XYZ file of C-alpha atoms in Angstrom:
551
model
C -9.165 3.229 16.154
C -9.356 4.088 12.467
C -6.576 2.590 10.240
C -5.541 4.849 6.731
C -3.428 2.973 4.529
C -1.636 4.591 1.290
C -0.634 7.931 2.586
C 2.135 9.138 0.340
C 4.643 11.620 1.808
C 7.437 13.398 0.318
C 10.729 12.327 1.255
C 11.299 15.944 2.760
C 8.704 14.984 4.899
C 10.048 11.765 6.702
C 12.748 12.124 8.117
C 12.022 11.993 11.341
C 9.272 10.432 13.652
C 7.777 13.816 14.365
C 7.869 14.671 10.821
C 5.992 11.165 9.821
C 3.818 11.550 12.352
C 2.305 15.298 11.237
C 2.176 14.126 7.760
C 0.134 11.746 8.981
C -2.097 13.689 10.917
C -2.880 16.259 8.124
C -3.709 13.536 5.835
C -6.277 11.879 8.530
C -7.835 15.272 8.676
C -8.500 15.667 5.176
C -9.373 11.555 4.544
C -11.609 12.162 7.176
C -12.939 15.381 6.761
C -12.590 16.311 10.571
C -11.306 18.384 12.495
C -7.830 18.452 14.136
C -9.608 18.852 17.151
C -11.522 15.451 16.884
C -7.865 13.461 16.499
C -6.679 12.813 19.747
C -3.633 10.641 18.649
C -1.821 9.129 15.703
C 0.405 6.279 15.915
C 2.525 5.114 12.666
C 1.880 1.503 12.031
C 3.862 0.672 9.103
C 5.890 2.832 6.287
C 8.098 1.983 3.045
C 9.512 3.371 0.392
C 7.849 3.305 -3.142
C 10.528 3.392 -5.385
C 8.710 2.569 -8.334
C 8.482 5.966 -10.590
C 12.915 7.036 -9.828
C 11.243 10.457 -11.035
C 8.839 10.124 -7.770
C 10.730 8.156 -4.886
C 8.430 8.793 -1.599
C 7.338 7.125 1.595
C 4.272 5.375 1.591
C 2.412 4.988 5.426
C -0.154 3.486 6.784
C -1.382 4.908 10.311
C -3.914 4.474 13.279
C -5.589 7.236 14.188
C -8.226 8.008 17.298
C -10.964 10.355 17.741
C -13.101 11.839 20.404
C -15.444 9.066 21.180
C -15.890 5.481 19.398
C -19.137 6.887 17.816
C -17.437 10.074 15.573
C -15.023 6.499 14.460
C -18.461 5.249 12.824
C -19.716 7.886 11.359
C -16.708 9.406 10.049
C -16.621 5.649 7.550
C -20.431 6.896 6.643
C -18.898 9.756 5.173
C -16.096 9.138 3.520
C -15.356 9.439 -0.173
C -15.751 5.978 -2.611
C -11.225 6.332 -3.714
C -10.995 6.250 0.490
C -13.349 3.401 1.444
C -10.691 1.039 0.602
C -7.791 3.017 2.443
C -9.713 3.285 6.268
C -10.925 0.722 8.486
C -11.884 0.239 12.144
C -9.452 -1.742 14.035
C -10.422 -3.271 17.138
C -7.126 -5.711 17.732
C -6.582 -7.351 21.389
C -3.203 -6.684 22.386
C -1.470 -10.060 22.568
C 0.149 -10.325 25.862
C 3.046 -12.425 27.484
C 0.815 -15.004 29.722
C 0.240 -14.806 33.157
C 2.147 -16.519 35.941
C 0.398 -20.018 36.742
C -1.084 -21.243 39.627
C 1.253 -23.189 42.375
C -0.788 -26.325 41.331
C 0.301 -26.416 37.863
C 3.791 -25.867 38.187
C 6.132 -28.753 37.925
C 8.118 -30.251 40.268
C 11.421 -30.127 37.525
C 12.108 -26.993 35.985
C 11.715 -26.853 32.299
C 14.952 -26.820 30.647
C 15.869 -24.457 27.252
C 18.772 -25.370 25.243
C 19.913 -22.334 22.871
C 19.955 -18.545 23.793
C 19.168 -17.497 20.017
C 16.206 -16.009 19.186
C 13.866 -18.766 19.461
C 15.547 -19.688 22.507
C 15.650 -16.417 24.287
C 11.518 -15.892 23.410
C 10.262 -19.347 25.091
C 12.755 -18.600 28.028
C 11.529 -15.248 28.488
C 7.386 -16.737 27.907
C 8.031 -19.691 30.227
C 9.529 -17.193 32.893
C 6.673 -14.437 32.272
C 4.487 -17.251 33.369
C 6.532 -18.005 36.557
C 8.364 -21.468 35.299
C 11.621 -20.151 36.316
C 13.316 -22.305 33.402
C 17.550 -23.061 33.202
C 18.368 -21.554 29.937
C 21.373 -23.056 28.562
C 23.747 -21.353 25.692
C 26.980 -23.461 24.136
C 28.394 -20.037 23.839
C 29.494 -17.077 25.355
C 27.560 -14.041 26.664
C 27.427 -10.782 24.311
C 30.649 -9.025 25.473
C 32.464 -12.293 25.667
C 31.634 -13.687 22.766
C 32.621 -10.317 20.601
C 35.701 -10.931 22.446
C 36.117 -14.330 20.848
C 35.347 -13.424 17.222
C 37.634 -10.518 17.485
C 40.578 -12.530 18.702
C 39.666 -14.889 15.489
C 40.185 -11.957 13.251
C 43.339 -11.287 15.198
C 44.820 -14.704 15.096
C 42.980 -17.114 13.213
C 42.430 -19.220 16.647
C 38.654 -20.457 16.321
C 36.404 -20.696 19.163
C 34.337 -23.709 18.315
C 32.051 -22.891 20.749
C 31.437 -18.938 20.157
C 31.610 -17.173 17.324
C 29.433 -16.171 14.472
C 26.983 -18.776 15.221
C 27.354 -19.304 19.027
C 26.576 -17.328 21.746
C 23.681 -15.520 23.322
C 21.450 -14.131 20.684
C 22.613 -17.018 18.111
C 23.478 -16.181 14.379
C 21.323 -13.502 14.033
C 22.965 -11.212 16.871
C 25.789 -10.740 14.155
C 24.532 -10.585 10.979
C 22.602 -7.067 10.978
C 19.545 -7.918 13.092
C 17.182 -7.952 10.259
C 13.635 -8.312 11.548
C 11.285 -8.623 7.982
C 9.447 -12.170 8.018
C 7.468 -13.216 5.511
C 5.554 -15.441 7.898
C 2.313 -13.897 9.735
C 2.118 -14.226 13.359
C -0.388 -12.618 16.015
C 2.831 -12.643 18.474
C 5.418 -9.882 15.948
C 3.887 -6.829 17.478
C 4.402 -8.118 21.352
C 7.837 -9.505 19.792
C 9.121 -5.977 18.524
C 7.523 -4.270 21.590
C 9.902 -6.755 23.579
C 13.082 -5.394 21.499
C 12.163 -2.013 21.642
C 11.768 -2.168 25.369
C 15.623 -4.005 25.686
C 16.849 -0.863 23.697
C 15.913 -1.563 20.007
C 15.486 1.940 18.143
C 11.825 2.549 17.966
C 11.456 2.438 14.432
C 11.392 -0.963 14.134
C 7.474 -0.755 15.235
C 6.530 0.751 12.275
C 9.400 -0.015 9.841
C 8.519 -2.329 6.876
C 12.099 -3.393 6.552
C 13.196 -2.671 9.971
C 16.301 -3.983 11.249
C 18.472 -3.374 14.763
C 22.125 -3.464 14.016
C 25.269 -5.791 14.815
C 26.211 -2.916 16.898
C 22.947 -2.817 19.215
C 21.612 -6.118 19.077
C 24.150 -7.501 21.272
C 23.058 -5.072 24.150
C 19.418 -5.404 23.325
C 19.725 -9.625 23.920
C 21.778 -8.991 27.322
C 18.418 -6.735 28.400
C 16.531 -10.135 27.961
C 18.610 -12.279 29.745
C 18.138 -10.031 32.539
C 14.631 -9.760 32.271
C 14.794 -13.624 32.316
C 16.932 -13.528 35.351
C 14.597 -10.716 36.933
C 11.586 -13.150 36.794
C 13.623 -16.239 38.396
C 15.241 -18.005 35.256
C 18.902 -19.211 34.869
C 20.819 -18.489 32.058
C 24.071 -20.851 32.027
C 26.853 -19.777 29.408
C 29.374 -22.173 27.974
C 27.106 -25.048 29.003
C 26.238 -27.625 25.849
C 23.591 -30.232 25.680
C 25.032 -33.442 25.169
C 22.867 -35.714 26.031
C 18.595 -36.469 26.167
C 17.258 -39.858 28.057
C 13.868 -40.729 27.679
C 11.727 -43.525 29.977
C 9.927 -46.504 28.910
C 7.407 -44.458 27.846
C 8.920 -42.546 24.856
C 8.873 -39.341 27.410
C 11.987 -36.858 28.033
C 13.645 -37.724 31.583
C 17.115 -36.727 32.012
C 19.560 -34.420 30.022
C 23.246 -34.289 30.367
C 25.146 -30.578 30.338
C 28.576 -30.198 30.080
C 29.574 -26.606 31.634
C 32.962 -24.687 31.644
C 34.102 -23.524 34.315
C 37.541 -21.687 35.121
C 38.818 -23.659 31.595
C 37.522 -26.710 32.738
C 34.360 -28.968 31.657
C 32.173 -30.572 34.768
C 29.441 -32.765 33.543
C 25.767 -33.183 35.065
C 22.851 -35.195 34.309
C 19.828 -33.271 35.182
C 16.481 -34.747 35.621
C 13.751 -32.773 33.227
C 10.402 -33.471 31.893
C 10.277 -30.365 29.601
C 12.956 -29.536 27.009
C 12.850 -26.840 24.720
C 15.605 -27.443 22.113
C 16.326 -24.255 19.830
C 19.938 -25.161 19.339
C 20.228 -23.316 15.812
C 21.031 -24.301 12.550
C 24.685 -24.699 13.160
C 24.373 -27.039 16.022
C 25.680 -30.055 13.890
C 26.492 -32.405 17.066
C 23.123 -32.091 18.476
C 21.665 -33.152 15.311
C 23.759 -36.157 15.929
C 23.205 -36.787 19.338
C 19.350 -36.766 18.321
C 19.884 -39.522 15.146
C 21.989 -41.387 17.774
C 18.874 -41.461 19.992
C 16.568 -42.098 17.777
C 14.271 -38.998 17.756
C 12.366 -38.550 14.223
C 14.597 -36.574 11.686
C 13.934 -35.943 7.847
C 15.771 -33.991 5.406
C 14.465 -30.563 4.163
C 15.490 -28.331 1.939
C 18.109 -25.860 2.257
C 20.587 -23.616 0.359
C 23.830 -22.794 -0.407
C 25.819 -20.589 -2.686
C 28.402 -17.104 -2.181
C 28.268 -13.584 -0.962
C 28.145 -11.381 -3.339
C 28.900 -7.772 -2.720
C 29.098 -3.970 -4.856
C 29.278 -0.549 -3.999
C 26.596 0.584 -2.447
C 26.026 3.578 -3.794
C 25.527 1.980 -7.253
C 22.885 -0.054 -5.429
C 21.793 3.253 -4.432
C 21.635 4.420 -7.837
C 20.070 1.749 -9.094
C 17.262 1.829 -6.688
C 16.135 5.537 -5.984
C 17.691 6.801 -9.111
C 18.606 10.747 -8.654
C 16.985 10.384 -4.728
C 19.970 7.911 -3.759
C 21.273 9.229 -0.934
C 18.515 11.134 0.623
C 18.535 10.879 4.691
C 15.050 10.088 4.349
C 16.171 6.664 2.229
C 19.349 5.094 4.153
C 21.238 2.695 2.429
C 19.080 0.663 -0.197
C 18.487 -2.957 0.357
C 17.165 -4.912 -2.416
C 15.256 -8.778 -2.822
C 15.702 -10.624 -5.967
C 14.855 -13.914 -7.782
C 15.273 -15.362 -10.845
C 13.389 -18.849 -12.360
C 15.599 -20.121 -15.084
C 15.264 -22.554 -17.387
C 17.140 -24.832 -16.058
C 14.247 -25.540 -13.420
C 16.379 -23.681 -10.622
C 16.084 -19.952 -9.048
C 18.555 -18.167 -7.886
C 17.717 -15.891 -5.036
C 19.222 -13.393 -2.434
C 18.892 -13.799 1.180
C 20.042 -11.651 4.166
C 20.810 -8.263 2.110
C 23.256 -6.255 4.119
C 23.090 -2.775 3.278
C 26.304 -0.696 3.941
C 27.336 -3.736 5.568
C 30.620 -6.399 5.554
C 31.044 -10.174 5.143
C 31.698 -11.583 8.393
C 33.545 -14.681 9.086
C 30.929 -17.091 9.776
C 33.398 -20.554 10.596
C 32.060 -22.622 13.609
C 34.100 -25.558 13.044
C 38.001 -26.080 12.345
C 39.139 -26.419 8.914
C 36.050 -24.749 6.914
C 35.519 -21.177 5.553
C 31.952 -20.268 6.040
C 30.426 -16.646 5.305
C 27.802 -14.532 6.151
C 26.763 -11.273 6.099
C 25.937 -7.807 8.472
C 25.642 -4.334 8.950
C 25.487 -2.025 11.861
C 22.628 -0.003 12.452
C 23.413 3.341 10.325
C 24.302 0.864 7.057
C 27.434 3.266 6.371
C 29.504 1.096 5.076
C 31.038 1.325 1.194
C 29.829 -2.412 0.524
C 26.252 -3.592 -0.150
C 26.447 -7.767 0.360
C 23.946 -10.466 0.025
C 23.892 -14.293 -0.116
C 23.043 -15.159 -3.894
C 21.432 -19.003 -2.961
C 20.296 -22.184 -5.000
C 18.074 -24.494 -3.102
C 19.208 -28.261 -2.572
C 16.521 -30.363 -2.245
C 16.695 -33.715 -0.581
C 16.352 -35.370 -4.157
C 19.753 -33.739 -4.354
C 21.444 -35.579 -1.720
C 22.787 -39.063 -1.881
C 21.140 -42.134 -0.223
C 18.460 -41.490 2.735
C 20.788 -40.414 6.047
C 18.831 -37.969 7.588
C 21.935 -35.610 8.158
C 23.563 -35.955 4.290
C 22.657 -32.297 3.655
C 25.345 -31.103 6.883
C 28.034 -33.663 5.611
C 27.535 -31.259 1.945
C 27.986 -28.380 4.090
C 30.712 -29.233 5.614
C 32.255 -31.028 2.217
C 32.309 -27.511 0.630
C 33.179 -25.526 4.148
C 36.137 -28.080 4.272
C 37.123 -27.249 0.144
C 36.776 -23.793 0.583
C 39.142 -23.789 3.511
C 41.970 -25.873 1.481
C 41.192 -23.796 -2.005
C 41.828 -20.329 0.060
C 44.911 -21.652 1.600
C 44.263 -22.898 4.496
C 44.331 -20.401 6.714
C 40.355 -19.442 7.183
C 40.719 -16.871 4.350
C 37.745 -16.920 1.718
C 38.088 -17.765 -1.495
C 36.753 -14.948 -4.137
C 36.068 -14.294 -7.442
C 34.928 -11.203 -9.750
C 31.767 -12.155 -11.381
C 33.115 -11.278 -14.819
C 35.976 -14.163 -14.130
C 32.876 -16.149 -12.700
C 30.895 -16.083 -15.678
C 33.973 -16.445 -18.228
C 34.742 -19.265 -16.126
C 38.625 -17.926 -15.626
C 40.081 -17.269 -12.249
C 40.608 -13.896 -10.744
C 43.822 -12.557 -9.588
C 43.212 -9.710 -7.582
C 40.383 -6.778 -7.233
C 39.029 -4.282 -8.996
C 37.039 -0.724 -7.505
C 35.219 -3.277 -5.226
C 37.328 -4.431 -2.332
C 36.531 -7.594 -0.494
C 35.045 -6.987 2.857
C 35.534 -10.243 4.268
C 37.651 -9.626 7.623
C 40.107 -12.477 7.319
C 41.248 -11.939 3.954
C 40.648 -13.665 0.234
C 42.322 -15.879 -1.955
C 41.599 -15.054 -5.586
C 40.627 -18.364 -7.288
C 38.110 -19.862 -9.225
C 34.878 -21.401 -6.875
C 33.926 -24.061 -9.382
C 35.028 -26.994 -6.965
C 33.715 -25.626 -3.392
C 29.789 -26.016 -4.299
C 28.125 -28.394 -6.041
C 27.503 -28.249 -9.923
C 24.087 -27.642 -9.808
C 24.711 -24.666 -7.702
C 27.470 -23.211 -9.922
C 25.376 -23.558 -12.989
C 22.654 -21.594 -11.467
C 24.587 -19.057 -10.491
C 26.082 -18.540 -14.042
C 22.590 -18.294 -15.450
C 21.231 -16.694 -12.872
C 23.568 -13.344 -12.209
C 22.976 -12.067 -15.554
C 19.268 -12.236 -15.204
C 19.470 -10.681 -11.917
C 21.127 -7.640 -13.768
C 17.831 -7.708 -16.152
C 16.657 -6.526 -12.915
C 18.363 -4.413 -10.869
C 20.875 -2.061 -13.045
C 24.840 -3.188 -12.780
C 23.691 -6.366 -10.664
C 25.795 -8.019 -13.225
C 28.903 -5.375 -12.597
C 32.165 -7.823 -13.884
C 34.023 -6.136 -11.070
C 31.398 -7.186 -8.309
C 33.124 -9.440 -5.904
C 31.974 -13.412 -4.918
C 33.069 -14.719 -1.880
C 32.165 -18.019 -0.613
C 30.920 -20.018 0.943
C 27.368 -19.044 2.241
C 26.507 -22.392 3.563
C 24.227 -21.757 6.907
C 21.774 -19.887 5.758
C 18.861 -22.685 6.943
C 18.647 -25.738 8.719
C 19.530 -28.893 6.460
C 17.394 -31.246 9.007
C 13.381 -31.023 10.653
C 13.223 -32.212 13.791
C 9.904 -33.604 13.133
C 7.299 -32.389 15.664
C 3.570 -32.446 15.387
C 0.597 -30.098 16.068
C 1.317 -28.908 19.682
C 4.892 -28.953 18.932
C 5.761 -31.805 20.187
C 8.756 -34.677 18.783
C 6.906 -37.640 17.736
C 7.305 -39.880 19.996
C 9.072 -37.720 22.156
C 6.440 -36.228 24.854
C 8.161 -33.311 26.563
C 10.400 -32.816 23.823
C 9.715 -29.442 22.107
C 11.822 -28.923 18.799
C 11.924 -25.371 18.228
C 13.479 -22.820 15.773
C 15.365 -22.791 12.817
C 17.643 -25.294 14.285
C 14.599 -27.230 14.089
C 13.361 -26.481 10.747
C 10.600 -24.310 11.844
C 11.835 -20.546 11.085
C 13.992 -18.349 8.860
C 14.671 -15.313 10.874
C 14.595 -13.760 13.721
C 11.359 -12.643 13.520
C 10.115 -16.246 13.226
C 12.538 -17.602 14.842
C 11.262 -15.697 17.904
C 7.647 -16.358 17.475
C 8.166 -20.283 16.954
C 9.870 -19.910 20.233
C 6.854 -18.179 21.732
C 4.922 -21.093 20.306
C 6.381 -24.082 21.270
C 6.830 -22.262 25.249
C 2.817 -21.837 25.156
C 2.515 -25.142 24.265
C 4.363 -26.311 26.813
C 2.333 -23.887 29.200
C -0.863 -25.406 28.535
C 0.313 -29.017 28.463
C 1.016 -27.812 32.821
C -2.455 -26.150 32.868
């Protein structure tokens, strides 16, 4: 197939697949200088919005086209003009496939065992059972329609589930915080990974999206498909079950793990024998960090980050973005990505921008206020919200524990909590009070999203200095950027403390634990992945790895 890149088309012009997809083919035809009779089909492969020129807001697509025969591909490239030499290429890509069911001899006589149903859990389960492993899939939480149950009863009455909620359950943290599926990593695996989605029930668009994204409203149906698929192929999926223990033999090697399950409101405990563990337990999964320091598996600090949500109108985002195009149907609800270097040697940088979208109550353990952010799939809502984050760096932490960087988190989940009252609302803060350093005292246009409520404070004392001085240098140089960024009556809400892993389980080349033979440390529980997108292909990974050590 021949790829064109750089095709401009009007907005008038893309609002629909059909309508991409002519646009497409017209421009092929003249690029080309062929017939509409030599195209036999056009597929879109990526599109975005340039946004660049507010007088000339348009979609910008790239698309793979075939012809009659291979040989008009070849010489249609002899031919073209020198401005389109650089805009068409012959691609010649090898589908990348789920593997193939292994031979009786290579199975083993234990099934391998996955701990975590989020992303990078759900991915190796689903690889190991496309290649006939049959593995138990374990999830601490609930399935999709229970566990919506769960968070909603939280918002009712301020009961907690510890073990489902924003960050537990099947489809992990992701499945509620908009679905987002932009990586900045580069994997052969994301077009087999989207495929996957679309075929659970994922709108198509996320094929050729740049920014695509799912939904909080879909993505919970699109995860059950997989379990089923899972199940179809001869897996287990176990909900409510927790890993709470890993044995290993004189060797160093994984031999046993211990599972405690619910059932009918009460907990049964079994030791399993297992020589394969996949552990994608997520980011939030603070006692099996524990349980791993406790055994002695190899553990280092990374860096993470921390900071608020911050949320405005989105319309003004709107504005500020497409200019007199804002609200097009071609456009959606704009999403922006921002940084800013200061001098202090900091950035300050957003993460997980929810267009149209709410703060959600992101709390997985009693006595903290943790938030987060999502939107459904159509972005409607009056609030845009994203995480405005300073890194912390191990030099940051105190002494050399391994796990210091989830004792911070939960330090300032635990002083947001008490600040706001007690009672799991957020505390919240114009950014005008924020950057007089004066506490707020109610709302202005902008009203709070967050589902449990705010307490207007100050949030000096519920993040570390550093942080807070970043984020007073930072949000006015973030309005240098993106018009009324800066808006005194946009709203802070905090705190955003889960947005990565504090801990690496350290693994090595074939994604291995040192030391740990069967052990497979996977995800961003893990350290290895900031999305679901990545998330997803470290989990195909790490269950290929563990395919070929069986081959």
């Amino acid at each position: 197939m021949l790829e064109i890149s750089q095709i401009p088309i009007a907005l008038d012009d893309a609002t629909t697949e059909q309508s991409l997809l002519d646009a497409c083919r017209d421009a092929a035809q003249r690029t080309l200088r062929c017939k509409a009779s030599d195209i036999t089909s056009v597929q879109l492969h990526k599109t975005s919005v340039d946004a660049r020129k507010k007088r000339d807001v348009h979609v910008v697509a790239s698309a793979r086209i075939a012809l009659r025969t291979p040989g008009l591909e070849r010489s249609v490239l002899t031919r073209l003009s020198k401005r389109d030499t650089a805009r068409v290429r012959l691609v010649e890509e090898e589908p990348v496939c789920f593997p193939s069911p292994l031979p009786a001899a290579c199975l083993p006589k234990r099934r391998p065992v996955v701990a975590g149903a989020g992303c990078a859990g759900l991915f190796a389960a689903l690889t190991l059972s496309e290649a006939g492993l049959a593995p138990l899939l374990i999830e601490r939480g609930d399935d999709a329609a229970r566990r919506k149950h769960a968070i909603d009863r939280f918002h009712r009455t301020r009961q907690l589930d510890t073990q489902s909620n924003i960050q537990f359950g099947l489809g992990g943290a992701g499945t509620f915080s908009d679905g987002k599926l932009n990586t900045g990593t580069k994997s052969l695996s994301h077009r087999l990974i989207l495929q996957t989605l679309v075929d659970a029930g994922a709108p198509r668009e996320i094929l050729w999206d740049a920014k695509p994204h799912i939904g909080s409203d879909i993505l919970p149906d699109v995860v059950t498909h997989i379990v089923e698929r899972i199940v179809e192929l001869g897996g287990e999926v176990r909900f409510r079950c927790r890993l709470t223990d890993i044995e290993r033999d004189t060797t160093g090697a994984v031999s046993a793990v211990t599972l405690a399950c619910e059932d009918a409101n009460a907990v049964e405990e079994e030791r399993l024998p297992v020589t394969h563990l996949v552990l994608a337990c997520g980011h939030s999964a603070r006692d099996v960090f524990a349980l791993l320091q406790r055994r002695n598996f190899a553990l280092e600090r990374k860096t993470f980050a921390m900071g608020v949500r911050i949320e405005h109108l989105q319309r003004d985002i709107d504005r500020a973005q497409y200019g007199e195009a804002a609200g097009h149907p071609a456009l959606g609800a704009a999403p922006y990505k921002l940084v800013a270097h200061l001098p202090n040697g900091r950035n300050l940088f957003t993460f997980c921008m929810c267009p149209g979208g709410e703060v959600v109550a992101a709390a997985s353990e009693e006595g903290g206020v943790v938030v987060n952010g999502a939107s459904l799939h159509a972005r409607a809502g009056r609030n845009a919200n994203a995480a405005l984050l300073v890194n912390i760096t191990p030099d940051d932490l105190p002494g050399n524990d391994p796990l210091a960087g989830v004792e911070l988190q939960r330090s300032c989940e635990k002083a947001a909590f008490e600040l706001a009252g007690g009672d799991y609302r957020a505390p919240a803060q114009l950014v005008g009070d924020f950057l007089d350093n004066r506490p707020s005292t109610g709302s202005g246009r902008i009203e709070p999203t967050y589902p449990l409520g705010v307490a207007w404070t100050k949030l000096d004392s519920v993040l570390p200095p550093h942080v807070i001085e970043t984020l007073r240098a930072g949000i006015p140089a973030l309005g240098k950027k993106l018009r009324g960024y800066d808006d005194p009556e946009a709203v802070l809400t905090g705190v955003e403390s889960r947005s990565s892993s504090p801990v690496t389980v350290v693994r090595d080349r074939t994604c291995h634990s040192l030391g740990a033979q069967g052990l497979y440390p996977c995800g961003e529980g893990a350290g290895y992945a900031g999305g679901i997108m990545s998330a997803a292909a470290d989990g195909i990974r790490c269950a290929q790895s563990l395919i070929d050590d069986l081959r």
